[in-house]
Coordinates of C-alpha atoms in Angstrom, one line a residue:
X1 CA -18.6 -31.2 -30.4
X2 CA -16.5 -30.0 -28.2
X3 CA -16.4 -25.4 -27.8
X4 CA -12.9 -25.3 -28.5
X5 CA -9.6 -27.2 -29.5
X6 CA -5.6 -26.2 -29.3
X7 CA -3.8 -28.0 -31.0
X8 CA 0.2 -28.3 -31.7
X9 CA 0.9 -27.1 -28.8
X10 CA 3.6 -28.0 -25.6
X11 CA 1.5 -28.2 -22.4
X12 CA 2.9 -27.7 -18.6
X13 CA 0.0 -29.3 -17.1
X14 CA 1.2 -28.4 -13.4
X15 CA -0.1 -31.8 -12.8
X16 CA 0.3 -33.0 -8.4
X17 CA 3.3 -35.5 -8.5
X18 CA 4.1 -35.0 -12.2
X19 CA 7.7 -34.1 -13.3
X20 CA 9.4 -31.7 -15.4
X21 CA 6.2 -29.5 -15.6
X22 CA 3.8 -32.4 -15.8
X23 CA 4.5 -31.4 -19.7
X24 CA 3.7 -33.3 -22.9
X25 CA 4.8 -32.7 -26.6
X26 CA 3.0 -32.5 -29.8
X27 CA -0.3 -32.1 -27.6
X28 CA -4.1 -30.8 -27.5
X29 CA -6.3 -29.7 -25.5
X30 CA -10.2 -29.5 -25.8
X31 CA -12.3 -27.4 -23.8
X32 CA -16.1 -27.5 -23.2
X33 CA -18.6 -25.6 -21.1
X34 CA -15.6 -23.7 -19.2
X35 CA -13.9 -27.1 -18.5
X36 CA -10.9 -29.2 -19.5
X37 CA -12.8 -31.9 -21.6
X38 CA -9.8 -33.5 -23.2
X39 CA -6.2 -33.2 -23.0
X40 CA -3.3 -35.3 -24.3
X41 CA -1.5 -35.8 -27.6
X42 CA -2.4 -35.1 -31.1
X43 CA -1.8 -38.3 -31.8
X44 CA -4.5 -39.7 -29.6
X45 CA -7.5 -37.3 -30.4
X46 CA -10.5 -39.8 -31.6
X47 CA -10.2 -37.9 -35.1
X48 CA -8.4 -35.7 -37.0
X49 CA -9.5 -32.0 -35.4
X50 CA -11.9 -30.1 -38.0
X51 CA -15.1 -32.3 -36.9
X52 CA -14.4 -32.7 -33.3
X53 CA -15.1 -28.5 -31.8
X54 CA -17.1 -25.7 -33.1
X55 CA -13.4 -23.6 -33.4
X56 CA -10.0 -25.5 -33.8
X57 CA -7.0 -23.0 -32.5
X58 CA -3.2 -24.1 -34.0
X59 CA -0.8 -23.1 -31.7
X60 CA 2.4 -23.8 -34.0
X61 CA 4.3 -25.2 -30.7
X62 CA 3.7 -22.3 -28.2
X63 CA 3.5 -23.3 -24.8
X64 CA 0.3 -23.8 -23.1
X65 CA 0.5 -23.0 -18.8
X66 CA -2.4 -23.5 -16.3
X67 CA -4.1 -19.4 -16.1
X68 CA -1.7 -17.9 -13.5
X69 CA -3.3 -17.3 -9.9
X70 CA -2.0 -14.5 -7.9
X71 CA -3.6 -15.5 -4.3
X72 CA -2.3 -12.9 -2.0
X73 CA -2.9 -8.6 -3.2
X74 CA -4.6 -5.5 -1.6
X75 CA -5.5 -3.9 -5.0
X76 CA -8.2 -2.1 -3.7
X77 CA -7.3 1.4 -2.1
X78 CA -6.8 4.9 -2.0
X79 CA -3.9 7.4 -2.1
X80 CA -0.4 5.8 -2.1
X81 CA 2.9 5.9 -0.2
X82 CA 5.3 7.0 -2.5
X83 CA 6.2 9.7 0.5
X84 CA 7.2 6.9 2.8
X85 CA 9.5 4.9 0.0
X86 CA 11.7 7.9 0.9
X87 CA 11.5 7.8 4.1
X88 CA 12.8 4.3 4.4
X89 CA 15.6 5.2 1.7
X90 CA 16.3 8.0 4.2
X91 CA 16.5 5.2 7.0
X92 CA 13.5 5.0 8.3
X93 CA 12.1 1.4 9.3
X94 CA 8.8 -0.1 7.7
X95 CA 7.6 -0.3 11.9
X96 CA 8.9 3.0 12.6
X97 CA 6.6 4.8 10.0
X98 CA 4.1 2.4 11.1
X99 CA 4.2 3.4 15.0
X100 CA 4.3 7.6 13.8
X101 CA 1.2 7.1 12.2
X102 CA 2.5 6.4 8.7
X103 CA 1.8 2.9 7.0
X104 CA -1.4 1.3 7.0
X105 CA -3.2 3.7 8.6
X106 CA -2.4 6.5 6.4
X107 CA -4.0 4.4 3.2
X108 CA -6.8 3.4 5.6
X109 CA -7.5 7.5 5.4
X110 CA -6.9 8.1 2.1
X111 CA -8.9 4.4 1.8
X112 CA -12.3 5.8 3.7
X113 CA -12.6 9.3 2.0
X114 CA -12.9 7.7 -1.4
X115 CA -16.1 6.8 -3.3
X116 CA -16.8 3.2 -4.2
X117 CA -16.6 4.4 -8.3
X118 CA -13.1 6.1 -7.3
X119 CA -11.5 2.8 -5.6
X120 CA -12.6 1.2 -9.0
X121 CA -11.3 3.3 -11.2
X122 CA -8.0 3.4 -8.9
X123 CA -8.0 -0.9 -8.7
X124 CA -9.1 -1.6 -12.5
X125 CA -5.8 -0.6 -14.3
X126 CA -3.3 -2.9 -11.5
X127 CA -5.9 -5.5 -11.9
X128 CA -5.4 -5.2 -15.7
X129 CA -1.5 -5.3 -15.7
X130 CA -1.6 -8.5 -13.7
X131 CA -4.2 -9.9 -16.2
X132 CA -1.2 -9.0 -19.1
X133 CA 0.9 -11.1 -16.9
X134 CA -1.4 -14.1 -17.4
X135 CA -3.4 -14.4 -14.5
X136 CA -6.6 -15.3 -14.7
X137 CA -7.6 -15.5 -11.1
X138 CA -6.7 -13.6 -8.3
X139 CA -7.3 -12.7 -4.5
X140 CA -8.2 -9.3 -2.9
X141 CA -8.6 -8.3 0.6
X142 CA -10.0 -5.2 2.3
X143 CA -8.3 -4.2 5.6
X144 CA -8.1 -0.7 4.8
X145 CA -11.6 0.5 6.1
X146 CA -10.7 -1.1 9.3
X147 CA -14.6 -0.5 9.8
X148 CA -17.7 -2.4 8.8
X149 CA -18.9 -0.1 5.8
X150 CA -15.6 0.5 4.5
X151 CA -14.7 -2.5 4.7
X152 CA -17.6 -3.8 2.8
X153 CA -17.1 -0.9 0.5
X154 CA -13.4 -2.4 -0.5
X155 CA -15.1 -6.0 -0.7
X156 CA -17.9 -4.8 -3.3
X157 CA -15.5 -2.9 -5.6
X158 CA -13.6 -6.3 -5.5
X159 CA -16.4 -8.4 -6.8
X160 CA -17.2 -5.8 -9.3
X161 CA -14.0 -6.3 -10.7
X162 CA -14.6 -9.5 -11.0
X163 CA -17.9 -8.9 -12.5
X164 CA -16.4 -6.8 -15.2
X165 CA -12.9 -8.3 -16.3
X166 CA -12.8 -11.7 -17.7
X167 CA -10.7 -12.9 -13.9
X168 CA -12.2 -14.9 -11.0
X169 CA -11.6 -13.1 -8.1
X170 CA -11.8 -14.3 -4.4
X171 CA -11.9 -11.9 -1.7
X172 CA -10.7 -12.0 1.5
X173 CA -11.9 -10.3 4.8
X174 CA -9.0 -8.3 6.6
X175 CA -10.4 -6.2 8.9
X176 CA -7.8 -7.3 11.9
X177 CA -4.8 -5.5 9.5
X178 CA -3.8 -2.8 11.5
X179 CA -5.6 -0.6 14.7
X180 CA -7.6 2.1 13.6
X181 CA -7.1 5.6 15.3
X182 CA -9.8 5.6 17.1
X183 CA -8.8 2.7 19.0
X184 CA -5.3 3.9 19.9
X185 CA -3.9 1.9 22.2
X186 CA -7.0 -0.5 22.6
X187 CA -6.3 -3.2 20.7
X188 CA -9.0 -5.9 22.4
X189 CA -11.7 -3.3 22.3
X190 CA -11.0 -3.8 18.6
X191 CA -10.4 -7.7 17.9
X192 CA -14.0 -7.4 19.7
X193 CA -15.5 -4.9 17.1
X194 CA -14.2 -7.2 14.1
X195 CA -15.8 -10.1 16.0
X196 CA -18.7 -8.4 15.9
X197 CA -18.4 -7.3 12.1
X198 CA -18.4 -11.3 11.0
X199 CA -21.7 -11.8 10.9
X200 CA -22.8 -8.9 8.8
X201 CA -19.8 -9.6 6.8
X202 CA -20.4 -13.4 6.6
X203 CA -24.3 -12.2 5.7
X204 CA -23.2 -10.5 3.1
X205 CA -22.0 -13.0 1.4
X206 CA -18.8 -10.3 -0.1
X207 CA -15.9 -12.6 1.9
X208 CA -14.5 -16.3 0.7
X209 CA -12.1 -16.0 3.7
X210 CA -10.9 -14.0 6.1
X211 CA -7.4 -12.8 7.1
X212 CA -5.5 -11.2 10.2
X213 CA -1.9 -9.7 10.4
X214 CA -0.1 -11.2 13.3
X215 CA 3.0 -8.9 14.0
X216 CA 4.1 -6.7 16.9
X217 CA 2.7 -3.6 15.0
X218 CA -0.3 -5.4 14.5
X219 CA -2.2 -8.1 16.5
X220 CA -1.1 -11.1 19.5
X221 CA -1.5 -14.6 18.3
X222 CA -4.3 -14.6 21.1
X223 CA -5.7 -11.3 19.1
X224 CA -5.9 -13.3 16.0
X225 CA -7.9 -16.6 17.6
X226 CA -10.6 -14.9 18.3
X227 CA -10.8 -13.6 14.6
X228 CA -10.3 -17.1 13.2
X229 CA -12.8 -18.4 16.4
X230 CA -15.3 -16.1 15.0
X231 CA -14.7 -16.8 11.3
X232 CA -14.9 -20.4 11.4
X233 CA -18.2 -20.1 13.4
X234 CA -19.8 -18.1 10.6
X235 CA -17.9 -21.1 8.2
X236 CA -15.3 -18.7 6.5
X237 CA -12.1 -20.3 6.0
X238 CA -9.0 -18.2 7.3
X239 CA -5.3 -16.5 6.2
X240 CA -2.8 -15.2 8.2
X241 CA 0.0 -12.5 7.5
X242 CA 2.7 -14.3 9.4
X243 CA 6.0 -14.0 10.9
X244 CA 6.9 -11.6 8.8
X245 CA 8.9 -8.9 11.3
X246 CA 9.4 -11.7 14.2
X247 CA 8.4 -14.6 14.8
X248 CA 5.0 -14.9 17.0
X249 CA 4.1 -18.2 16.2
X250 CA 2.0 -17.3 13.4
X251 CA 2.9 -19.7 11.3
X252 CA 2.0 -22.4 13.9
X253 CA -0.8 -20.5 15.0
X254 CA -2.3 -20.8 11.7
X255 CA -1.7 -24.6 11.6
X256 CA -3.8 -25.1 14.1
X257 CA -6.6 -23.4 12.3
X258 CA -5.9 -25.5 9.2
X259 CA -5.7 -21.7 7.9
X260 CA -5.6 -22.2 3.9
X261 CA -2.1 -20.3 3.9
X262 CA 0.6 -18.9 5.7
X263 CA 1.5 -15.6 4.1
X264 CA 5.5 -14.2 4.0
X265 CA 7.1 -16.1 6.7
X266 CA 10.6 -15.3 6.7
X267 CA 10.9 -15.5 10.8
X268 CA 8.9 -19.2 10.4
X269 CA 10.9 -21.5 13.0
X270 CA 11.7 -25.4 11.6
X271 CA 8.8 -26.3 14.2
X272 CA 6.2 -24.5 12.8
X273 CA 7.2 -25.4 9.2
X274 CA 6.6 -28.8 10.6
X275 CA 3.0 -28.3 11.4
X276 CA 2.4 -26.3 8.0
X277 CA 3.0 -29.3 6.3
X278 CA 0.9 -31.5 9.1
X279 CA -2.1 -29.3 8.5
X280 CA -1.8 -28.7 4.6
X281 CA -1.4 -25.0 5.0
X282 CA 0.1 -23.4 2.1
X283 CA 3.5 -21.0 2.6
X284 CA 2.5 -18.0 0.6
X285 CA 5.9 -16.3 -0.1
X286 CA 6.1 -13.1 -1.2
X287 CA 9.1 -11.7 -2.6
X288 CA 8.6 -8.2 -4.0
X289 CA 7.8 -7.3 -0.4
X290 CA 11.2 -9.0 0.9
X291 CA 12.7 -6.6 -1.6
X292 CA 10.8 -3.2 -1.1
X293 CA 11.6 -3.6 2.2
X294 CA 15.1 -4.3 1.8
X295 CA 14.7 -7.6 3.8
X296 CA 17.5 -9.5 5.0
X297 CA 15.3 -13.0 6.4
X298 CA 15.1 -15.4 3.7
X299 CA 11.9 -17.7 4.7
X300 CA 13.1 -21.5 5.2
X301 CA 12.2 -22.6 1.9
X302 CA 14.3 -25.8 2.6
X303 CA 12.3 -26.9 5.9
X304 CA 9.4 -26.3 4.0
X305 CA 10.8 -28.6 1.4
X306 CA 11.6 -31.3 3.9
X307 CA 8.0 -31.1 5.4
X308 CA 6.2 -31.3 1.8
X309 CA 4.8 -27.7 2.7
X310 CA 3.2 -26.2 -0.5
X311 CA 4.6 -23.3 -1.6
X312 CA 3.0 -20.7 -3.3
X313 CA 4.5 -16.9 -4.8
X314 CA 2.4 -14.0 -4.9
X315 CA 2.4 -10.4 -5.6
X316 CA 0.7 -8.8 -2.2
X317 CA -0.1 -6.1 -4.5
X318 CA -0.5 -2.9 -1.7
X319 CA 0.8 0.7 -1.4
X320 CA 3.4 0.3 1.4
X321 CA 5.6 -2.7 0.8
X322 CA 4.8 -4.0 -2.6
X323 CA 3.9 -1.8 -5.4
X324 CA 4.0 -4.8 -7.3
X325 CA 1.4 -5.3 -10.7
X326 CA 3.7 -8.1 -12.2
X327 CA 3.5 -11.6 -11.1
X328 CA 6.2 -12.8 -14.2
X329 CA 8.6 -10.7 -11.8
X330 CA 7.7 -12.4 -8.9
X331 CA 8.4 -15.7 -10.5
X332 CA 11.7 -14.6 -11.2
X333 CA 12.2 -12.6 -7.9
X334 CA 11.0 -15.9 -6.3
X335 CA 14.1 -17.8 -8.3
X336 CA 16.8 -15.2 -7.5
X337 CA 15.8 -14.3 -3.9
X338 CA 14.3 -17.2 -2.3
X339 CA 16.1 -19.8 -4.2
X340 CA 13.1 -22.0 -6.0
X341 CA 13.5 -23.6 -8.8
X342 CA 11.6 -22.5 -12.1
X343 CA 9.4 -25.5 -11.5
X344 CA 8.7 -24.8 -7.4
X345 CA 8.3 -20.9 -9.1
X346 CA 5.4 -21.9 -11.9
X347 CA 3.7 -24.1 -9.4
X348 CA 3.5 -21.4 -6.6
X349 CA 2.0 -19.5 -9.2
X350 CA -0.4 -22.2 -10.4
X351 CA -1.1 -25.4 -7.8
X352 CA -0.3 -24.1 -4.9
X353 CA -1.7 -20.8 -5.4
X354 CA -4.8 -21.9 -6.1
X355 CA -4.7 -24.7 -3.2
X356 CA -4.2 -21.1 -1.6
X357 CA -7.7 -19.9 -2.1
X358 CA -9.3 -23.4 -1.8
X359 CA -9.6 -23.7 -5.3
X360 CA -7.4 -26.8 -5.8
X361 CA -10.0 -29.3 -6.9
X362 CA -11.2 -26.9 -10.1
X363 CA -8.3 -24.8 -10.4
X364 CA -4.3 -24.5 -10.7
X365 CA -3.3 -27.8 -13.1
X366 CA -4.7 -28.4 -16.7
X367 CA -6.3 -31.8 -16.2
X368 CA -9.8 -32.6 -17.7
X369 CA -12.6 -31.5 -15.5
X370 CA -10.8 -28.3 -13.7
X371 CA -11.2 -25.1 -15.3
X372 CA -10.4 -24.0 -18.8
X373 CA -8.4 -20.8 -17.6
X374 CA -5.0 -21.2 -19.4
X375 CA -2.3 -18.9 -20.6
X376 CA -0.5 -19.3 -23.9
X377 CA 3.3 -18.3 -24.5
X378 CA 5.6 -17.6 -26.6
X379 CA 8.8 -19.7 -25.2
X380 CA 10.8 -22.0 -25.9
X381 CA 10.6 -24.0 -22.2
X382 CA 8.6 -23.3 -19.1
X383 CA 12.0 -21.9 -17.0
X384 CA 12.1 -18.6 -19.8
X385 CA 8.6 -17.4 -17.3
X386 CA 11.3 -17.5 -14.4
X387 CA 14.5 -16.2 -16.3
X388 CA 13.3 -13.2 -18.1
X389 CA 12.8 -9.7 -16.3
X390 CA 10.9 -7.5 -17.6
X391 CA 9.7 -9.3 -20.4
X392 CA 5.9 -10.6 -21.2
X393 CA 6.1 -13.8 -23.8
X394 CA 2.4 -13.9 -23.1
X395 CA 0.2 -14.8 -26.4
X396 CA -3.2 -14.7 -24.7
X397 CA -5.4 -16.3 -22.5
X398 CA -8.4 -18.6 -22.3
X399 CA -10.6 -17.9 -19.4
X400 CA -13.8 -20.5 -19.0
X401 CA -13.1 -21.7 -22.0
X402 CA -13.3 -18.2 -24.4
X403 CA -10.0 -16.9 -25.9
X404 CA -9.3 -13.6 -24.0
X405 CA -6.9 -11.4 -26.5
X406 CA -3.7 -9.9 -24.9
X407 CA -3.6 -6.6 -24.7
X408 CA -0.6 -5.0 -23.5
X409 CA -1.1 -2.6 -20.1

């Protein structure tokens, strides 16, 4: 028998190459040992649905979407920047704070001085208002110790969480985020010290990939290859923050790593889009950051069309440029801003987001074998996730397999 069976439901399977939502009608889905085990209509279940699972769910037509997957956030840190939010309203640039000691480095402070059971208790309740959104996995980097211990310190309160909330998280290594104070104005001193944290980092076992921000307030594309030199030597798979001020080449530079994404990319040249789809890198856009910051680059979502360049949205969950804890407004914000469709939208928040984390082969679609994480709505089609703002149809979720209640945050 199988653990558990929805049935009368409408199901966007997400499926690669399948149109209009890879959805079917009048559907079911079964679900065994935290997998898929059976998916397709009613009508072609071996039997009628009592003998077939140990609990048979009715879903009385809801909508049934893979569990959503928010791949790029920095939920864990200290303090936050609500101080600078005025500044910039007052006309201050996002690199101008940055440069006077603002940005980054101020979290980074606020970020070392608190204990591991504070940057919990600070992470647990953003984490949870995502998870009322419907995702069931998502990614969180460090990058705010900007040293070995607190940056292992933000990497074990991220696979706590993960420990203790029904969500698979992945966690990403970002030491090479900003430069700490005490390497003012030696920026290769530094790349050399987060060289030399990889190993123990890599040892530790508390990193699935690691990450760099190349910007002119942050790291040379020559900076950032020896991080990604060093991570693929120790067999961690890499990000990059790219091109999101100017364009350095990021983009391209993270082709060439066969990084698994690209992240923001609004300065990303036709070229580099190119070689993002060449390499399979994924184009993490990011759109409540475009707005926080009062952006005015839209990233070439239509070269990235032409070059069959994944796209993925996230949150990028942080203190400084996107308080964001809703990725249903980031599906819409993704629509209105960047101009995807509701179908691009729900797959950058499902497929391609989990192609994102280099989960695509057990994660992101609702085909039999992948994961049974899955979120159940209350709509009437899968574009209402897009349209609405400020509105949750969410029902609940099933993560593994096990019917998570919703619970609004």
């Amino acid at each position: 028998m199988w653990d558990l069976l929805l049935t009368d439901l409408r199901v966007a399977t997400m499926a690669e190459g399948a149109p209009d939502y890879g959805a079917l009608d009048k559907a079911a889905l079964a679900m065994e040992n935290g997998k898929i085990a059976w998916a397709g209509p009613v009508a072609d279940l071996p039997s009628r649905p009592g003998p077939l699972a140990r609990k048979v769910l009715p879903l009385e037509g809801r909508w049934v979407t893979p569990g959503l997957i928010d791949c790029h956030t920095h939920l864990v840190y200290g303090g936050d920047r609500a101080a600078e939010f005025e500044l910039r309203l007052q006309g201050a640039s996002y690199a101008e704070i940055a440069k006077a000691g603002g940005g980054i480095v101020s979290t980074v402070q606020a970020t070392r001085a608190a204990s591991e059971e504070a940057l919990f208790a600070a992470a647990r309740p953003r984490l949870e208002r995502l998870m009322a959104d419907g995702v069931t996995t998502v990614e969180i980097k460090s990058g705010y110790g900007l040293a070995l211990e607190p940056e292992l310190k933000q990497l074990r309160v991220a696979r706590r969480l993960g420990e203790s909330l029904p969500v698979t998280v992945r966690t990403t290594f970002l030491a090479a985020h900003a430069l700490p104070p005490e390497f003012k104005d030696r920026a290769d001193d530094y790349i050399a010290e987060v060289e030399a944290m990889l190993p123990a980092v890599a040892e530790s076992g508390l990193a699935d990939a690691v990450d760099a921000f190349c910007e002119t307030i942050a790291f040379s594309p020559e900076q950032v290859a020896r991080v990604f030199g060093a991570a693929q030597t120790r067999g961690l798979p890499v990000k990059l923050h790219a091109d999101q001020l100017s364009d350095l080449g990021g983009a391209a530079l993270a082709a060439s790593f066969d990084a698994l994404s690209a992240d923001h990319l609004e300065y990303t040249e036709a070229e580099a889009a190119a070689a993002l789809g060449r390499s399979g890198t994924v184009a993490v856009l990011l759109p409540g950051a475009f707005y926080f910051l009062r952006e005015t680059r839209l990233p070439p979502v239509d070269a990235f069309r032409a070059n069959g360049v994944p796209m993925a949205l996230a949150s990028d969950c942080n203190p400084g440029s996107s308080p964001v804890t809703s990725l249903l407004l980031m599906l819409n914000m993704g629509c209105t801003l960047f101009r995807l469709t509701p179908e691009e939208a729900l797959a950058g928040v499902t497929r391609n987001a989990a192609k994102a984390l280099g989960l695509g082969e057990t994660h992101g679609t609702l085909e039999v074998g992948k994961a049974a994480d899955l979120a159940v709505w209350n709509i009437e089609r899968p574009a209402e996730l897009a349209y609405n703002i400020g509105f949750n149809p969410l029902a609940f979720t099933v993560k593994a397999g096990q019917v998570q209640p919703h619970q609004g945050v």
